[in-house]
Amino acid sequence: DTGVSQDPRHKITKRGQNVTFRCDPISEHNRLYWYRQTLGQGPEFLTYFQNEAQLEKSRLLSDRFSAERPKGSFSTLEIQRTEQGDSAMYLCASRPDQSTDTQYFGPGTRLTVL
Amino acid sequence: LAKTTQPISMDSYEGQEVNITCSHNNIATNDYITWYQQFPSQGPRFIIQGYKTKVTNEVASLFIPADRKSSTLSLPRVSLSDTAVYYCLVGPSYNTDKLIFGTGTRLQVFP
């Protein structure tokens, strides 16, 4: 257990539904990251925050995806109008700001879109 | 970013030493070589990072030849719990904000 928690751990939804995932980073970690991992592939970077500011977004983050970190603590990732291609593991990571430390990953939320 | 090539999978038995090689022919001068480990249903975990020659920690050793076009992760005396996917990353140091993972090497350790 790295100290990064994600909820829910599993989510099954029907195509077209909206889903929201939550990530609680390690306390006092200013930076928070979201990645997506499909079966047999490595994680792919989606976006990251420094405190409440979203500093970078990948092209993978289509307009159906939105991530927030309103108070600079926990973060949510919402997917609207889910598609079967959204089925993946969504990983969250955090690390301290201005640190030589690496990113600590949570256990992920596995999304299945039927 | 330098492209990496690793074997898709490897098998080993408990107690053996496992060496996983990663090729990165177009590594840049300021690139580091970093390895991560991922167990099923967990996120990746940093194992080791190096720039040149040899680095060793309590988990693994990393061997990097002088031309830096490849690197080898060495796991001494593996156990069943070392069964995981191992990723070789080439790029900025591990404290970068954007980790770029390849497909990794799936290591299966048998009793």
mmCIF file of C-alpha atoms in Angstrom:
data_model
loop_
_atom_site.group_PDB
_atom_site.id
_atom_site.type_symbol
_atom_site.label_atom_id
_atom_site.label_comp_id
_atom_site.label_asym_id
_atom_site.label_seq_id
_atom_site.Cartn_x
_atom_site.Cartn_y
_atom_site.Cartn_z
ATOM 1 C CA ASP A 1 0.000 0.000 0.000
ATOM 2 C CA THR A 2 1.605 3.242 -1.186
ATOM 3 C CA GLY A 3 -0.835 5.504 0.619
ATOM 4 C CA VAL A 4 -2.598 6.596 -2.571
ATOM 5 C CA SER A 5 -6.194 5.402 -2.537
ATOM 6 C CA GLN A 6 -8.684 5.168 -5.372
ATOM 7 C CA ASP A 7 -12.413 4.634 -5.335
ATOM 8 C CA PRO A 8 -14.099 2.607 -6.607
ATOM 9 C CA ARG A 9 -11.725 -0.227 -7.360
ATOM 10 C CA HIS A 10 -14.045 -1.631 -9.989
ATOM 11 C CA LYS A 11 -16.802 -0.047 -12.033
ATOM 12 C CA ILE A 12 -19.076 -1.669 -14.597
ATOM 13 C CA THR A 13 -21.246 0.614 -16.633
ATOM 14 C CA LYS A 14 -23.267 0.637 -19.799
ATOM 15 C CA ARG A 15 -22.212 2.513 -22.871
ATOM 16 C CA GLY A 16 -23.422 6.098 -22.786
ATOM 17 C CA GLN A 17 -23.417 6.425 -19.004
ATOM 18 C CA ASN A 18 -21.268 8.876 -17.075
ATOM 19 C CA VAL A 19 -18.769 7.664 -14.487
ATOM 20 C CA THR A 20 -16.639 9.430 -11.899
ATOM 21 C CA PHE A 21 -13.556 8.141 -10.144
ATOM 22 C CA ARG A 22 -11.884 9.548 -7.065
ATOM 23 C CA CYS A 23 -8.229 9.631 -6.073
ATOM 24 C CA ASP A 24 -6.886 10.533 -2.635
ATOM 25 C CA PRO A 25 -3.159 11.200 -2.843
ATOM 26 C CA ILE A 26 -0.626 10.851 -0.082
ATOM 27 C CA SER A 27 -1.111 13.697 2.349
ATOM 28 C CA GLU A 28 0.888 16.813 1.467
ATOM 29 C CA HIS A 29 1.740 15.565 -2.014
ATOM 30 C CA ASN A 30 1.242 18.601 -4.193
ATOM 31 C CA ARG A 31 1.390 16.810 -7.520
ATOM 32 C CA LEU A 32 -1.263 14.384 -8.670
ATOM 33 C CA TYR A 33 -1.294 12.372 -11.891
ATOM 34 C CA TRP A 34 -3.807 10.334 -13.864
ATOM 35 C CA TYR A 35 -2.851 7.498 -16.199
ATOM 36 C CA ARG A 36 -4.845 4.997 -18.227
ATOM 37 C CA GLN A 37 -3.753 1.412 -18.774
ATOM 38 C CA THR A 38 -5.348 -0.965 -21.246
ATOM 39 C CA LEU A 39 -4.826 -4.704 -21.205
ATOM 40 C CA GLY A 40 -1.293 -5.730 -22.111
ATOM 41 C CA GLN A 41 -0.023 -2.174 -22.334
ATOM 42 C CA GLY A 42 1.881 0.085 -20.013
ATOM 43 C CA PRO A 43 0.214 3.059 -18.349
ATOM 44 C CA GLU A 44 -0.375 6.131 -20.540
ATOM 45 C CA PHE A 45 -0.198 9.630 -19.122
ATOM 46 C CA LEU A 46 -3.490 11.550 -19.131
ATOM 47 C CA THR A 47 -3.041 14.682 -17.039
ATOM 48 C CA TYR A 48 -1.490 16.110 -13.893
ATOM 49 C CA PHE A 49 -2.103 18.748 -11.260
ATOM 50 C CA GLN A 50 0.108 20.891 -9.138
ATOM 51 C CA ASN A 51 -2.142 21.683 -6.201
ATOM 52 C CA GLU A 52 -5.459 22.679 -7.812
ATOM 53 C CA ALA A 53 -3.955 23.762 -11.128
ATOM 54 C CA GLN A 54 -4.166 21.349 -14.043
ATOM 55 C CA LEU A 55 -0.824 21.840 -15.776
ATOM 56 C CA GLU A 56 -0.837 19.382 -18.654
ATOM 57 C CA LYS A 57 -3.360 17.286 -20.541
ATOM 58 C CA SER A 58 -2.614 14.509 -22.980
ATOM 59 C CA ARG A 59 -4.271 14.290 -26.381
ATOM 60 C CA LEU A 60 -5.761 11.065 -25.016
ATOM 61 C CA LEU A 61 -7.963 13.188 -22.764
ATOM 62 C CA SER A 62 -10.840 13.826 -25.137
ATOM 63 C CA ASP A 63 -13.583 16.333 -24.418
ATOM 64 C CA ARG A 64 -15.593 13.556 -22.766
ATOM 65 C CA PHE A 65 -12.969 13.388 -20.019
ATOM 66 C CA SER A 66 -12.607 15.974 -17.285
ATOM 67 C CA ALA A 67 -10.369 15.959 -14.251
ATOM 68 C CA GLU A 68 -10.581 18.253 -11.267
ATOM 69 C CA ARG A 69 -8.734 18.867 -8.049
ATOM 70 C CA PRO A 70 -10.753 21.702 -6.515
ATOM 71 C CA LYS A 71 -9.051 22.025 -3.149
ATOM 72 C CA GLY A 72 -5.660 20.705 -4.083
ATOM 73 C CA SER A 73 -6.216 17.476 -2.183
ATOM 74 C CA PHE A 74 -8.315 14.690 -3.730
ATOM 75 C CA SER A 75 -9.030 14.561 -7.452
ATOM 76 C CA THR A 76 -11.876 13.271 -9.581
ATOM 77 C CA LEU A 77 -11.823 11.976 -13.124
ATOM 78 C CA GLU A 78 -15.145 11.992 -14.941
ATOM 79 C CA ILE A 79 -15.909 10.287 -18.207
ATOM 80 C CA GLN A 80 -19.103 11.341 -19.945
ATOM 81 C CA ARG A 81 -20.985 9.221 -22.468
ATOM 82 C CA THR A 82 -18.718 6.244 -21.926
ATOM 83 C CA GLU A 83 -17.684 4.123 -24.891
ATOM 84 C CA GLN A 84 -16.442 0.543 -24.949
ATOM 85 C CA GLY A 85 -12.993 1.854 -25.818
ATOM 86 C CA ASP A 86 -12.874 3.582 -22.435
ATOM 87 C CA SER A 87 -12.606 0.200 -20.719
ATOM 88 C CA ALA A 88 -9.265 0.290 -18.932
ATOM 89 C CA MET A 89 -7.541 0.635 -15.593
ATOM 90 C CA TYR A 90 -7.366 4.259 -14.473
ATOM 91 C CA LEU A 91 -4.369 4.879 -12.257
ATOM 92 C CA CYS A 92 -3.687 7.814 -10.001
ATOM 93 C CA ALA A 93 -0.267 8.772 -8.657
ATOM 94 C CA SER A 94 1.124 11.522 -6.478
ATOM 95 C CA ARG A 95 4.447 12.939 -5.403
ATOM 96 C CA PRO A 96 5.731 15.872 -3.389
ATOM 97 C CA ASP A 97 6.382 19.144 -5.184
ATOM 98 C CA GLN A 98 9.983 20.113 -5.965
ATOM 99 C CA SER A 99 11.214 16.768 -4.869
ATOM 100 C CA THR A 100 13.615 14.165 -6.089
ATOM 101 C CA ASP A 101 10.993 11.570 -5.223
ATOM 102 C CA THR A 102 9.218 9.418 -7.779
ATOM 103 C CA GLN A 103 5.489 9.083 -8.349
ATOM 104 C CA TYR A 104 3.595 6.772 -5.996
ATOM 105 C CA PHE A 105 0.758 4.942 -7.700
ATOM 106 C CA GLY A 106 -2.572 3.890 -6.297
ATOM 107 C CA PRO A 107 -4.211 0.508 -6.990
ATOM 108 C CA GLY A 108 -6.297 1.860 -9.844
ATOM 109 C CA THR A 109 -9.961 1.793 -10.813
ATOM 110 C CA ARG A 110 -10.861 -0.853 -13.368
ATOM 111 C CA LEU A 111 -13.614 0.371 -15.680
ATOM 112 C CA THR A 112 -15.614 -2.004 -17.832
ATOM 113 C CA VAL A 113 -18.008 -0.476 -20.355
ATOM 114 C CA LEU A 114 -20.610 -2.917 -21.643
ATOM 115 C CA LEU B 1 11.905 10.293 -26.341
ATOM 116 C CA ALA B 2 14.033 7.198 -26.800
ATOM 117 C CA LYS B 3 12.130 4.080 -27.859
ATOM 118 C CA THR B 4 12.740 0.991 -25.772
ATOM 119 C CA THR B 5 12.560 -2.666 -26.722
ATOM 120 C CA GLN B 6 12.148 -5.403 -24.125
ATOM 121 C CA PRO B 7 11.219 -9.078 -24.338
ATOM 122 C CA ILE B 8 7.484 -9.545 -24.036
ATOM 123 C CA SER B 9 7.811 -12.290 -21.455
ATOM 124 C CA MET B 10 10.294 -14.364 -19.490
ATOM 125 C CA ASP B 11 10.012 -17.443 -17.307
ATOM 126 C CA SER B 12 12.203 -18.386 -14.388
ATOM 127 C CA TYR B 13 12.300 -20.655 -11.356
ATOM 128 C CA GLU B 14 12.588 -19.676 -7.743
ATOM 129 C CA GLY B 15 16.127 -19.029 -6.606
ATOM 130 C CA GLN B 16 17.468 -18.204 -10.044
ATOM 131 C CA GLU B 17 18.936 -14.896 -11.145
ATOM 132 C CA VAL B 18 16.873 -13.122 -13.781
ATOM 133 C CA ASN B 19 18.307 -10.643 -16.238
ATOM 134 C CA ILE B 20 15.950 -8.512 -18.326
ATOM 135 C CA THR B 21 17.571 -6.550 -21.113
ATOM 136 C CA CYS B 22 16.207 -3.345 -22.583
ATOM 137 C CA SER B 23 17.430 -1.856 -25.861
ATOM 138 C CA HIS B 24 17.386 1.915 -26.327
ATOM 139 C CA ASN B 25 19.563 2.710 -29.332
ATOM 140 C CA ASN B 26 18.636 6.404 -29.583
ATOM 141 C CA ILE B 27 19.085 7.318 -25.935
ATOM 142 C CA ALA B 28 19.913 10.990 -25.475
ATOM 143 C CA THR B 29 22.836 12.332 -23.497
ATOM 144 C CA ASN B 30 20.647 13.590 -20.664
ATOM 145 C CA ASP B 31 18.359 10.546 -20.503
ATOM 146 C CA TYR B 32 18.196 8.277 -17.475
ATOM 147 C CA ILE B 33 17.241 4.596 -17.463
ATOM 148 C CA THR B 34 14.541 3.748 -14.961
ATOM 149 C CA TRP B 35 12.824 0.472 -14.166
ATOM 150 C CA TYR B 36 9.386 -0.010 -12.660
ATOM 151 C CA GLN B 37 7.634 -3.141 -11.385
ATOM 152 C CA GLN B 38 3.891 -3.724 -11.580
ATOM 153 C CA PHE B 39 1.986 -6.482 -9.820
ATOM 154 C CA PRO B 40 -1.506 -7.467 -10.980
ATOM 155 C CA SER B 41 -4.192 -5.054 -9.833
ATOM 156 C CA GLN B 42 -1.615 -2.542 -8.580
ATOM 157 C CA GLY B 43 0.061 0.533 -9.946
ATOM 158 C CA PRO B 44 3.719 0.528 -11.033
ATOM 159 C CA ARG B 45 6.418 0.852 -8.402
ATOM 160 C CA PHE B 46 9.869 2.393 -8.895
ATOM 161 C CA ILE B 47 12.680 -0.165 -8.630
ATOM 162 C CA ILE B 48 15.924 1.427 -9.742
ATOM 163 C CA GLN B 49 17.425 4.175 -11.883
ATOM 164 C CA GLY B 50 20.832 4.640 -13.441
ATOM 165 C CA TYR B 51 22.740 6.778 -15.886
ATOM 166 C CA LYS B 52 25.846 4.720 -16.595
ATOM 167 C CA THR B 53 27.861 1.745 -15.285
ATOM 168 C CA LYS B 54 26.263 -0.171 -12.431
ATOM 169 C CA VAL B 55 23.716 0.705 -9.794
ATOM 170 C CA THR B 56 22.640 -1.623 -7.001
ATOM 171 C CA ASN B 57 19.998 -1.356 -4.319
ATOM 172 C CA GLU B 58 18.242 -3.767 -2.001
ATOM 173 C CA VAL B 59 15.919 -4.945 -4.758
ATOM 174 C CA ALA B 60 17.942 -5.153 -7.965
ATOM 175 C CA SER B 61 21.027 -4.215 -9.926
ATOM 176 C CA LEU B 62 21.125 -2.213 -13.122
ATOM 177 C CA PHE B 63 23.964 -2.678 -15.587
ATOM 178 C CA ILE B 64 24.547 -0.041 -18.253
ATOM 179 C CA PRO B 65 27.366 -0.451 -20.808
ATOM 180 C CA ALA B 66 29.524 2.459 -21.867
ATOM 181 C CA ASP B 67 27.540 3.192 -25.046
ATOM 182 C CA ARG B 68 24.279 3.243 -23.007
ATOM 183 C CA LYS B 69 22.361 1.725 -25.918
ATOM 184 C CA SER B 70 21.052 -1.038 -23.714
ATOM 185 C CA SER B 71 20.640 -1.858 -20.058
ATOM 186 C CA THR B 72 20.049 -4.987 -17.998
ATOM 187 C CA LEU B 73 17.935 -5.276 -14.895
ATOM 188 C CA SER B 74 19.200 -8.088 -12.700
ATOM 189 C CA LEU B 75 17.011 -9.667 -10.022
ATOM 190 C CA PRO B 76 19.006 -11.976 -7.754
ATOM 191 C CA ARG B 77 17.435 -15.196 -6.496
ATOM 192 C CA VAL B 78 13.865 -14.510 -7.562
ATOM 193 C CA SER B 79 10.893 -15.756 -5.601
ATOM 194 C CA LEU B 80 7.273 -16.322 -6.574
ATOM 195 C CA SER B 81 6.493 -12.810 -5.380
ATOM 196 C CA ASP B 82 8.706 -11.356 -8.111
ATOM 197 C CA THR B 83 6.149 -12.416 -10.709
ATOM 198 C CA ALA B 84 5.201 -9.091 -12.254
ATOM 199 C CA VAL B 85 5.569 -6.855 -15.292
ATOM 200 C CA TYR B 86 8.834 -4.928 -15.483
ATOM 201 C CA TYR B 87 9.009 -1.683 -17.445
ATOM 202 C CA CYS B 88 12.127 -0.006 -18.773
ATOM 203 C CA LEU B 89 11.782 3.759 -19.187
ATOM 204 C CA VAL B 90 14.307 6.009 -20.877
ATOM 205 C CA GLY B 91 13.987 9.743 -20.466
ATOM 206 C CA PRO B 92 14.041 12.339 -17.718
ATOM 207 C CA SER B 93 14.808 11.298 -14.174
ATOM 208 C CA TYR B 94 12.125 9.450 -12.214
ATOM 209 C CA ASN B 95 10.946 12.690 -10.644
ATOM 210 C CA THR B 96 9.591 13.833 -14.000
ATOM 211 C CA ASP B 97 5.945 14.760 -14.314
ATOM 212 C CA LYS B 98 5.245 12.505 -17.287
ATOM 213 C CA LEU B 99 6.310 8.898 -17.159
ATOM 214 C CA ILE B 100 6.325 7.154 -20.546
ATOM 215 C CA PHE B 101 5.843 3.403 -20.254
ATOM 216 C CA GLY B 102 6.304 0.793 -22.959
ATOM 217 C CA THR B 103 4.676 -2.627 -22.971
ATOM 218 C CA GLY B 104 7.075 -4.116 -20.421
ATOM 219 C CA THR B 105 8.333 -7.637 -19.773
ATOM 220 C CA ARG B 106 6.029 -10.087 -18.061
ATOM 221 C CA LEU B 107 8.135 -12.216 -15.691
ATOM 222 C CA GLN B 108 6.638 -15.472 -14.460
ATOM 223 C CA VAL B 109 8.444 -17.239 -11.625
ATOM 224 C CA PHE B 110 7.677 -20.907 -11.107
ATOM 225 C CA PRO B 111 8.240 -22.944 -7.941
#
